[in-house]
Short mmCIF file of C-alpha atoms in Angstrom, two decimals:
data_model
loop_
_atom_site.label_atom_id
_atom_site.label_comp_id
_atom_site.label_asym_id
_atom_site.label_seq_id
_atom_site.Cartn_x
_atom_site.Cartn_y
_atom_site.Cartn_z
CA UNK A 1 24.41 -3.18 4.46
CA UNK A 2 22.44 -5.37 2.05
CA UNK A 3 19.71 -4.09 -0.25
CA UNK A 4 16.90 -5.34 2.03
CA UNK A 5 18.37 -3.49 4.98
CA UNK A 6 18.76 -0.37 2.84
CA UNK A 7 15.28 -0.49 1.36
CA UNK A 8 13.43 -1.61 4.52
CA UNK A 9 13.52 1.83 6.10
CA UNK A 10 10.70 4.39 5.68
CA UNK A 11 12.93 7.45 5.18
CA UNK A 12 15.16 5.69 2.66
CA UNK A 13 12.11 4.42 0.78
CA UNK A 14 10.75 7.96 0.61
CA UNK A 15 14.08 9.19 -0.77
CA UNK A 16 14.01 6.44 -3.40
CA UNK A 17 10.41 7.32 -4.36
CA UNK A 18 11.35 11.00 -4.65
CA UNK A 19 14.20 10.10 -7.01
CA UNK A 20 12.05 8.05 -9.41
CA UNK A 21 11.40 9.28 -12.92
CA UNK A 22 15.01 9.96 -13.84
CA UNK A 23 15.35 12.86 -11.43
CA UNK A 24 18.63 14.27 -10.25
CA UNK A 25 18.15 16.08 -6.95
CA UNK A 26 20.33 17.75 -4.34
CA UNK A 27 20.04 16.94 -0.67
CA UNK A 28 18.32 20.30 -0.14
CA UNK A 29 15.74 19.43 -2.81
CA UNK A 30 15.15 16.04 -1.20
CA UNK A 31 14.71 17.71 2.20
CA UNK A 32 12.07 20.00 0.65
CA UNK A 33 10.22 16.94 -0.70
CA UNK A 34 10.31 15.23 2.71
CA UNK A 35 9.63 18.18 5.02
CA UNK A 36 8.49 16.11 8.00
CA UNK A 37 11.96 14.53 8.36
CA UNK A 38 14.89 16.49 9.80
CA UNK A 39 17.61 17.59 7.39
CA UNK A 40 20.26 15.72 9.39
CA UNK A 41 18.24 12.51 9.06
CA UNK A 42 17.79 12.96 5.30
CA UNK A 43 21.53 13.63 4.89
CA UNK A 44 22.40 10.50 6.90
CA UNK A 45 20.08 8.29 4.84
CA UNK A 46 21.35 9.72 1.54
CA UNK A 47 24.89 8.82 2.63
CA UNK A 48 23.75 5.27 3.39
CA UNK A 49 21.97 4.96 0.02
CA UNK A 50 25.09 6.18 -1.80
CA UNK A 51 27.34 3.79 0.15
CA UNK A 52 24.92 0.94 -0.61
CA UNK A 53 24.87 1.65 -4.35
CA UNK A 54 21.22 2.73 -4.50
CA UNK A 55 22.04 6.39 -5.25
CA UNK A 56 25.00 7.81 -7.13
CA UNK A 57 26.41 11.29 -7.56
CA UNK A 58 25.34 12.55 -10.99
CA UNK A 59 27.10 15.90 -10.66
CA UNK A 60 29.07 17.84 -8.06
CA UNK A 61 29.83 21.56 -8.19
CA UNK A 62 31.01 24.32 -5.88
CA UNK A 63 28.32 26.66 -4.64
CA UNK A 64 29.35 29.43 -2.21
CA UNK A 65 32.38 27.44 -1.04
CA UNK A 66 30.54 24.14 -0.46
CA UNK A 67 30.21 21.18 -2.79
CA UNK A 68 26.63 20.69 -3.99
CA UNK A 69 25.94 17.13 -5.12
CA UNK A 70 23.15 16.09 -7.42
CA UNK A 71 22.10 12.49 -6.88
CA UNK A 72 20.33 10.03 -9.14
CA UNK A 73 18.79 6.66 -8.53
CA UNK A 74 20.65 3.59 -9.73
CA UNK A 75 17.80 1.44 -11.04
CA UNK A 76 19.78 -1.76 -10.52
CA UNK A 77 20.55 -0.84 -6.91
CA UNK A 78 17.02 0.01 -5.77
CA UNK A 79 15.41 -3.37 -6.28
CA UNK A 80 14.93 -6.54 -4.32
CA UNK A 81 14.96 -9.04 -7.16
CA UNK A 82 12.87 -12.25 -7.15
CA UNK A 83 15.90 -14.39 -6.26
CA UNK A 84 16.62 -12.30 -3.18
CA UNK A 85 12.93 -12.16 -2.25
CA UNK A 86 12.81 -15.95 -2.39
CA UNK A 87 15.51 -16.21 0.28
CA UNK A 88 13.86 -13.83 2.77
CA UNK A 89 12.63 -15.16 6.09
CA UNK A 90 9.18 -14.43 7.46
CA UNK A 91 10.78 -11.82 9.76
CA UNK A 92 12.51 -10.19 6.77
CA UNK A 93 9.13 -9.94 5.02
CA UNK A 94 7.55 -8.49 8.17
CA UNK A 95 10.28 -5.86 8.40
CA UNK A 96 10.04 -4.93 4.71
CA UNK A 97 6.23 -4.76 4.86
CA UNK A 98 6.35 -2.62 8.03
CA UNK A 99 8.76 -0.22 6.30
CA UNK A 100 6.50 -0.04 3.25
CA UNK A 101 3.46 0.71 5.43
CA UNK A 102 5.35 3.31 7.47
CA UNK A 103 6.41 4.92 4.19
CA UNK A 104 2.81 5.01 2.99
CA UNK A 105 1.58 6.51 6.27
CA UNK A 106 4.30 9.16 6.36
CA UNK A 107 3.89 10.05 2.70
CA UNK A 108 0.11 10.29 2.98
CA UNK A 109 0.40 12.38 6.14
CA UNK A 110 2.85 14.74 4.39
CA UNK A 111 0.43 14.99 1.43
CA UNK A 112 -2.52 15.84 3.71
CA UNK A 113 -0.41 18.44 5.54
CA UNK A 114 0.12 20.43 2.33
CA UNK A 115 -2.12 23.48 2.02
CA UNK A 116 -3.15 22.54 -1.53
CA UNK A 117 -4.02 18.90 -0.68
CA UNK A 118 -7.37 17.95 -2.21
CA UNK A 119 -7.94 14.18 -2.03
CA UNK A 120 -11.11 14.34 -4.16
CA UNK A 121 -9.53 16.42 -6.94
CA UNK A 122 -6.31 14.37 -6.78
CA UNK A 123 -8.31 11.14 -7.18
CA UNK A 124 -6.80 9.67 -4.01
CA UNK A 125 -7.86 6.10 -3.38
CA UNK A 126 -7.21 3.49 -0.72
CA UNK A 127 -9.68 0.74 -1.35
CA UNK A 128 -9.17 -2.91 -0.53
CA UNK A 129 -10.77 -5.75 -2.46
CA UNK A 130 -10.96 -9.37 -1.33
CA UNK A 131 -10.68 -11.62 -4.39
CA UNK A 132 -10.96 -15.39 -4.72
CA UNK A 133 -8.36 -16.50 -7.27
CA UNK A 134 -6.72 -19.70 -8.40
CA UNK A 135 -2.94 -19.61 -8.94
CA UNK A 136 -3.53 -19.23 -12.68
CA UNK A 137 -6.01 -16.38 -12.15
CA UNK A 138 -3.58 -14.71 -9.76
CA UNK A 139 -0.73 -14.92 -12.28
CA UNK A 140 -3.05 -13.51 -14.96
CA UNK A 141 -4.09 -10.61 -12.70
CA UNK A 142 -0.47 -9.81 -11.83
CA UNK A 143 0.42 -9.85 -15.54
CA UNK A 144 -2.45 -7.49 -16.34
CA UNK A 145 -1.43 -5.11 -13.56
CA UNK A 146 2.19 -5.12 -14.75
CA UNK A 147 1.05 -4.48 -18.33
CA UNK A 148 -0.91 -1.45 -17.13
CA UNK A 149 1.79 -0.07 -14.81
CA UNK A 150 5.15 -0.78 -16.50
CA UNK A 151 4.78 1.62 -19.46
CA UNK A 152 4.11 4.47 -17.04
CA UNK A 153 7.21 3.77 -14.92
CA UNK A 154 9.30 5.42 -17.63
CA UNK A 155 7.34 8.70 -17.33
CA UNK A 156 9.56 11.57 -16.29
CA UNK A 157 8.56 14.67 -14.33
CA UNK A 158 6.87 17.19 -16.61
CA UNK A 159 4.50 20.12 -16.46
CA UNK A 160 1.02 18.83 -15.73
CA UNK A 161 2.29 15.61 -14.13
CA UNK A 162 2.17 14.90 -10.42
CA UNK A 163 4.00 11.99 -8.85
CA UNK A 164 1.65 9.38 -7.39
CA UNK A 165 2.62 6.48 -5.17
CA UNK A 166 0.92 3.26 -6.28
CA UNK A 167 1.30 0.40 -3.82
CA UNK A 168 -0.39 -2.82 -4.87
CA UNK A 169 -0.39 -5.14 -1.88
CA UNK A 170 -1.31 -8.71 -2.50
CA UNK A 171 -1.34 -11.67 -0.10
CA UNK A 172 -3.65 -14.57 0.65
CA UNK A 173 -5.95 -14.15 3.64
CA UNK A 174 -7.45 -17.64 3.38
CA UNK A 175 -6.58 -20.78 1.51
CA UNK A 176 -9.03 -22.69 -0.61
#
């Protein structure tokens, strides 16, 4: 299974998002973070991500007669690089975008289902802005967004930090 096939699935994307920040998690911990998906489904998708080189076993130990595995994300395995993206067909892009949107919907639904969910206090946002940009202005905007986001990608889980899913979506709606 290639990286697009691996990453273009909502459950697998949610597993990858849960693993970000240098986490090592067991399957049981991942199931707790994705409570709206059956345990059997989470186990199956973890196996696929390990086989595909997106996750790796960081540690394995015996617990009450069973082997408990702690997984970590392989940063090099969880990316569709620009070269690969350039070879994707329109249908590949549709499939990847649909998986990303399904992941957003499922994740947001799981957030709202939590008893402590408070969109106002959590500064939840889902605005859309229509911008008119030249290619140079677009490249500048993308560079500015990367400059703002990239330093925070290295943040690890810590007391007082909550994990947020930021999904910039950018595509032309009209040509000028």
